[in-house]
Amino acid sequence: MTHLVLVGMMGVGKSTVGRMVAAELDRPLYDSDEMIENRTGRTVREIWSTDGEPAFRALETQTLLEALDDAEPSVIAAAGGVVLSERNRDALKDADAHVVWLLADVEVLLDRVRNGKHRPLLDDDPEATLRRMYDDRASLYQDVADAIVSVDNRTPSEVAKAVLRCVA
Ligand code: S3P
C-alpha cells in the first residue's frame, strides 16, 4: 500500500481535498504546513519572517520525509514549495507513493488565495507572484507527478473523487 501525495500550487486545495480523500480512504492525513505549525508552535508566517525562507524550507523537507517514511499508508497534503528541492523531488519519486498534481489556472488560484493572509509569499502582487511561481514550478510538479487532476470548474468533492479514481 502506498502513500497518496497531493502536490500543487498554493490555493489549489491540497488541504481541503486531502482531508476528503483521507476520510474516504480512512487514512491519516499529513498536512505539511499544519505539521510545521504544530511542531514549532509558530505560524508559517512567523517562521518565515523570523527565521527566513531557508529555515522554513528545511522544516518543509523534514516533515515531508517524515510523512513519507511512515509505514502506515497516509494521505499527504504537501506544501506548495516541496518540489523546489531536488532532495524532496527524489524522495517523492523514490518513495512508495502515488503523487497527484492538482492543477489550476492562475485565475482560479488567485480567486482562492484572495481571502487568506497566511501566505507570506503572496503579500506583494499575488497575481504576478503566482504566475512566476507557476512558470518556475510547473515542470517540477510534472517531474514528480504520477497523475494530474485539474481542479478548474470542479468542486473540492469532485476533485477528491477524481483523485480517488487515479489511485483506484
Ligand atoms: C508555499 C506554500 C505554502 C506555505 C508557504 C510557501 C510555497 O503552503 O508552505 O507559504 O512556496 O508554495 P500551501 O501550498 O499549503 O499554501
JSON list of C-alpha atoms in Angstrom, two decimals, residues 52-153:
[
{"chain": "A", "resi": 52, "resn": "GLY", "atom": "CA", "xyz": [13.75, 33.22, 6.91]},
{"chain": "A", "resi": 53, "resn": "GLU", "atom": "CA", "xyz": [12.84, 31.05, 3.94]},
{"chain": "A", "resi": 54, "resn": "PRO", "atom": "CA", "xyz": [15.77, 28.57, 4.14]},
{"chain": "A", "resi": 55, "resn": "ALA", "atom": "CA", "xyz": [14.80, 27.64, 7.71]},
{"chain": "A", "resi": 56, "resn": "PHE", "atom": "CA", "xyz": [11.21, 27.20, 6.64]},
{"chain": "A", "resi": 57, "resn": "ARG", "atom": "CA", "xyz": [12.24, 25.05, 3.66]},
{"chain": "A", "resi": 58, "resn": "ALA", "atom": "CA", "xyz": [14.32, 22.83, 5.96]},
{"chain": "A", "resi": 59, "resn": "LEU", "atom": "CA", "xyz": [11.24, 22.22, 8.12]},
{"chain": "A", "resi": 60, "resn": "GLU", "atom": "CA", "xyz": [9.25, 21.53, 4.97]},
{"chain": "A", "resi": 61, "resn": "THR", "atom": "CA", "xyz": [11.75, 18.86, 3.92]},
{"chain": "A", "resi": 62, "resn": "GLN", "atom": "CA", "xyz": [11.83, 17.34, 7.39]},
{"chain": "A", "resi": 63, "resn": "THR", "atom": "CA", "xyz": [8.05, 16.97, 7.55]},
{"chain": "A", "resi": 64, "resn": "LEU", "atom": "CA", "xyz": [7.81, 15.59, 4.01]},
{"chain": "A", "resi": 65, "resn": "LEU", "atom": "CA", "xyz": [10.48, 12.95, 4.64]},
{"chain": "A", "resi": 66, "resn": "GLU", "atom": "CA", "xyz": [8.90, 12.02, 7.94]},
{"chain": "A", "resi": 67, "resn": "ALA", "atom": "CA", "xyz": [5.47, 11.61, 6.40]},
{"chain": "A", "resi": 68, "resn": "LEU", "atom": "CA", "xyz": [6.85, 9.54, 3.51]},
{"chain": "A", "resi": 69, "resn": "ASP", "atom": "CA", "xyz": [8.73, 7.39, 5.98]},
{"chain": "A", "resi": 70, "resn": "ASP", "atom": "CA", "xyz": [5.64, 6.32, 7.90]},
{"chain": "A", "resi": 71, "resn": "ALA", "atom": "CA", "xyz": [4.91, 2.65, 7.29]},
{"chain": "A", "resi": 72, "resn": "GLU", "atom": "CA", "xyz": [1.18, 3.30, 7.56]},
{"chain": "A", "resi": 73, "resn": "PRO", "atom": "CA", "xyz": [-0.27, 4.44, 4.22]},
{"chain": "A", "resi": 74, "resn": "SER", "atom": "CA", "xyz": [-1.38, 8.03, 4.53]},
{"chain": "A", "resi": 75, "resn": "VAL", "atom": "CA", "xyz": [-2.57, 10.99, 2.51]},
{"chain": "A", "resi": 76, "resn": "ILE", "atom": "CA", "xyz": [0.00, 13.77, 2.39]},
{"chain": "A", "resi": 77, "resn": "ALA", "atom": "CA", "xyz": [-1.01, 17.34, 1.51]},
{"chain": "A", "resi": 78, "resn": "ALA", "atom": "CA", "xyz": [2.48, 18.59, 0.66]},
{"chain": "A", "resi": 79, "resn": "ALA", "atom": "CA", "xyz": [3.23, 22.31, 0.88]},
{"chain": "A", "resi": 80, "resn": "GLY", "atom": "CA", "xyz": [3.37, 24.07, -2.49]},
{"chain": "A", "resi": 81, "resn": "GLY", "atom": "CA", "xyz": [7.14, 24.58, -2.31]},
{"chain": "A", "resi": 82, "resn": "VAL", "atom": "CA", "xyz": [8.25, 20.98, -1.71]},
{"chain": "A", "resi": 83, "resn": "VAL", "atom": "CA", "xyz": [9.15, 20.47, -5.35]},
{"chain": "A", "resi": 84, "resn": "LEU", "atom": "CA", "xyz": [11.75, 23.25, -5.24]},
{"chain": "A", "resi": 85, "resn": "SER", "atom": "CA", "xyz": [14.29, 20.97, -3.59]},
{"chain": "A", "resi": 86, "resn": "GLU", "atom": "CA", "xyz": [15.90, 18.18, -5.57]},
{"chain": "A", "resi": 87, "resn": "ARG", "atom": "CA", "xyz": [16.14, 16.14, -2.40]},
{"chain": "A", "resi": 88, "resn": "ASN", "atom": "CA", "xyz": [12.38, 16.39, -1.93]},
{"chain": "A", "resi": 89, "resn": "ARG", "atom": "CA", "xyz": [11.71, 15.55, -5.57]},
{"chain": "A", "resi": 90, "resn": "ASP", "atom": "CA", "xyz": [13.93, 12.49, -5.35]},
{"chain": "A", "resi": 91, "resn": "ALA", "atom": "CA", "xyz": [12.20, 11.44, -2.15]},
{"chain": "A", "resi": 92, "resn": "LEU", "atom": "CA", "xyz": [8.81, 11.76, -3.82]},
{"chain": "A", "resi": 93, "resn": "LYS", "atom": "CA", "xyz": [9.97, 9.72, -6.80]},
{"chain": "A", "resi": 94, "resn": "ASP", "atom": "CA", "xyz": [11.71, 7.04, -4.73]},
{"chain": "A", "resi": 95, "resn": "ALA", "atom": "CA", "xyz": [9.06, 6.62, -2.05]},
{"chain": "A", "resi": 96, "resn": "ASP", "atom": "CA", "xyz": [6.28, 4.13, -2.15]},
{"chain": "A", "resi": 97, "resn": "ALA", "atom": "CA", "xyz": [3.91, 6.92, -3.07]},
{"chain": "A", "resi": 98, "resn": "HIS", "atom": "CA", "xyz": [1.39, 7.88, -5.68]},
{"chain": "A", "resi": 99, "resn": "VAL", "atom": "CA", "xyz": [1.84, 11.58, -6.40]},
{"chain": "A", "resi": 100, "resn": "VAL", "atom": "CA", "xyz": [-1.08, 13.56, -7.80]},
{"chain": "A", "resi": 101, "resn": "TRP", "atom": "CA", "xyz": [-0.53, 17.08, -9.11]},
{"chain": "A", "resi": 102, "resn": "LEU", "atom": "CA", "xyz": [-3.58, 19.27, -8.56]},
{"chain": "A", "resi": 103, "resn": "LEU", "atom": "CA", "xyz": [-3.53, 21.73, -11.42]},
{"chain": "A", "resi": 104, "resn": "ALA", "atom": "CA", "xyz": [-5.40, 25.03, -11.70]},
{"chain": "A", "resi": 105, "resn": "ASP", "atom": "CA", "xyz": [-5.39, 28.13, -13.86]},
{"chain": "A", "resi": 106, "resn": "VAL", "atom": "CA", "xyz": [-3.68, 31.05, -12.18]},
{"chain": "A", "resi": 107, "resn": "GLU", "atom": "CA", "xyz": [-7.02, 32.97, -12.26]},
{"chain": "A", "resi": 108, "resn": "VAL", "atom": "CA", "xyz": [-8.60, 30.22, -10.19]},
{"chain": "A", "resi": 109, "resn": "LEU", "atom": "CA", "xyz": [-5.71, 30.22, -7.71]},
{"chain": "A", "resi": 110, "resn": "LEU", "atom": "CA", "xyz": [-5.87, 33.98, -7.42]},
{"chain": "A", "resi": 111, "resn": "ASP", "atom": "CA", "xyz": [-9.53, 33.87, -6.56]},
{"chain": "A", "resi": 112, "resn": "ARG", "atom": "CA", "xyz": [-8.94, 31.25, -3.89]},
{"chain": "A", "resi": 113, "resn": "VAL", "atom": "CA", "xyz": [-5.96, 32.87, -2.16]},
{"chain": "A", "resi": 114, "resn": "ARG", "atom": "CA", "xyz": [-7.64, 36.28, -2.06]},
{"chain": "A", "resi": 115, "resn": "ASN", "atom": "CA", "xyz": [-9.01, 35.92, 1.47]},
{"chain": "A", "resi": 116, "resn": "GLY", "atom": "CA", "xyz": [-6.09, 34.14, 3.10]},
{"chain": "A", "resi": 117, "resn": "LYS", "atom": "CA", "xyz": [-3.48, 36.17, 4.97]},
{"chain": "A", "resi": 118, "resn": "HIS", "atom": "CA", "xyz": [-1.24, 33.27, 5.95]},
{"chain": "A", "resi": 119, "resn": "ARG", "atom": "CA", "xyz": [0.91, 33.12, 2.82]},
{"chain": "A", "resi": 120, "resn": "PRO", "atom": "CA", "xyz": [3.87, 35.49, 3.14]},
{"chain": "A", "resi": 121, "resn": "LEU", "atom": "CA", "xyz": [4.96, 34.88, -0.46]},
{"chain": "A", "resi": 122, "resn": "LEU", "atom": "CA", "xyz": [1.76, 36.47, -1.71]},
{"chain": "A", "resi": 123, "resn": "ASP", "atom": "CA", "xyz": [1.96, 39.72, 0.25]},
{"chain": "A", "resi": 124, "resn": "ASP", "atom": "CA", "xyz": [3.02, 41.73, -2.82]},
{"chain": "A", "resi": 125, "resn": "ASP", "atom": "CA", "xyz": [1.33, 41.46, -6.20]},
{"chain": "A", "resi": 126, "resn": "PRO", "atom": "CA", "xyz": [-0.16, 37.97, -5.78]},
{"chain": "A", "resi": 127, "resn": "GLU", "atom": "CA", "xyz": [-1.06, 37.66, -9.46]},
{"chain": "A", "resi": 128, "resn": "ALA", "atom": "CA", "xyz": [2.47, 38.28, -10.75]},
{"chain": "A", "resi": 129, "resn": "THR", "atom": "CA", "xyz": [3.90, 36.09, -8.00]},
{"chain": "A", "resi": 130, "resn": "LEU", "atom": "CA", "xyz": [1.57, 33.20, -8.75]},
{"chain": "A", "resi": 131, "resn": "ARG", "atom": "CA", "xyz": [2.27, 33.46, -12.49]},
{"chain": "A", "resi": 132, "resn": "ARG", "atom": "CA", "xyz": [6.02, 33.48, -11.92]},
{"chain": "A", "resi": 133, "resn": "MET", "atom": "CA", "xyz": [5.80, 30.59, -9.47]},
{"chain": "A", "resi": 134, "resn": "TYR", "atom": "CA", "xyz": [3.67, 28.60, -11.85]},
{"chain": "A", "resi": 135, "resn": "ASP", "atom": "CA", "xyz": [6.19, 29.15, -14.66]},
{"chain": "A", "resi": 136, "resn": "ASP", "atom": "CA", "xyz": [9.06, 28.16, -12.37]},
{"chain": "A", "resi": 137, "resn": "ARG", "atom": "CA", "xyz": [7.37, 25.15, -10.87]},
{"chain": "A", "resi": 138, "resn": "ALA", "atom": "CA", "xyz": [5.15, 23.54, -13.49]},
{"chain": "A", "resi": 139, "resn": "SER", "atom": "CA", "xyz": [7.93, 21.33, -14.82]},
{"chain": "A", "resi": 140, "resn": "LEU", "atom": "CA", "xyz": [8.91, 20.37, -11.27]},
{"chain": "A", "resi": 141, "resn": "TYR", "atom": "CA", "xyz": [5.38, 19.28, -10.37]},
{"chain": "A", "resi": 142, "resn": "GLN", "atom": "CA", "xyz": [5.26, 17.41, -13.67]},
{"chain": "A", "resi": 143, "resn": "ASP", "atom": "CA", "xyz": [8.54, 15.72, -12.84]},
{"chain": "A", "resi": 144, "resn": "VAL", "atom": "CA", "xyz": [7.24, 14.15, -9.62]},
{"chain": "A", "resi": 145, "resn": "ALA", "atom": "CA", "xyz": [3.63, 13.52, -10.67]},
{"chain": "A", "resi": 146, "resn": "ASP", "atom": "CA", "xyz": [2.21, 10.09, -11.41]},
{"chain": "A", "resi": 147, "resn": "ALA", "atom": "CA", "xyz": [-1.11, 11.69, -12.31]},
{"chain": "A", "resi": 148, "resn": "ILE", "atom": "CA", "xyz": [-2.54, 15.15, -12.94]},
{"chain": "A", "resi": 149, "resn": "VAL", "atom": "CA", "xyz": [-6.00, 16.27, -11.84]},
{"chain": "A", "resi": 150, "resn": "SER", "atom": "CA", "xyz": [-7.41, 19.60, -12.95]},
{"chain": "A", "resi": 151, "resn": "VAL", "atom": "CA", "xyz": [-9.41, 21.46, -10.32]},
{"chain": "A", "resi": 152, "resn": "ASP", "atom": "CA", "xyz": [-10.79, 24.10, -12.71]},
{"chain": "A", "resi": 153, "resn": "ASN", "atom": "CA", "xyz": [-14.62, 24.15, -12.71]}
]
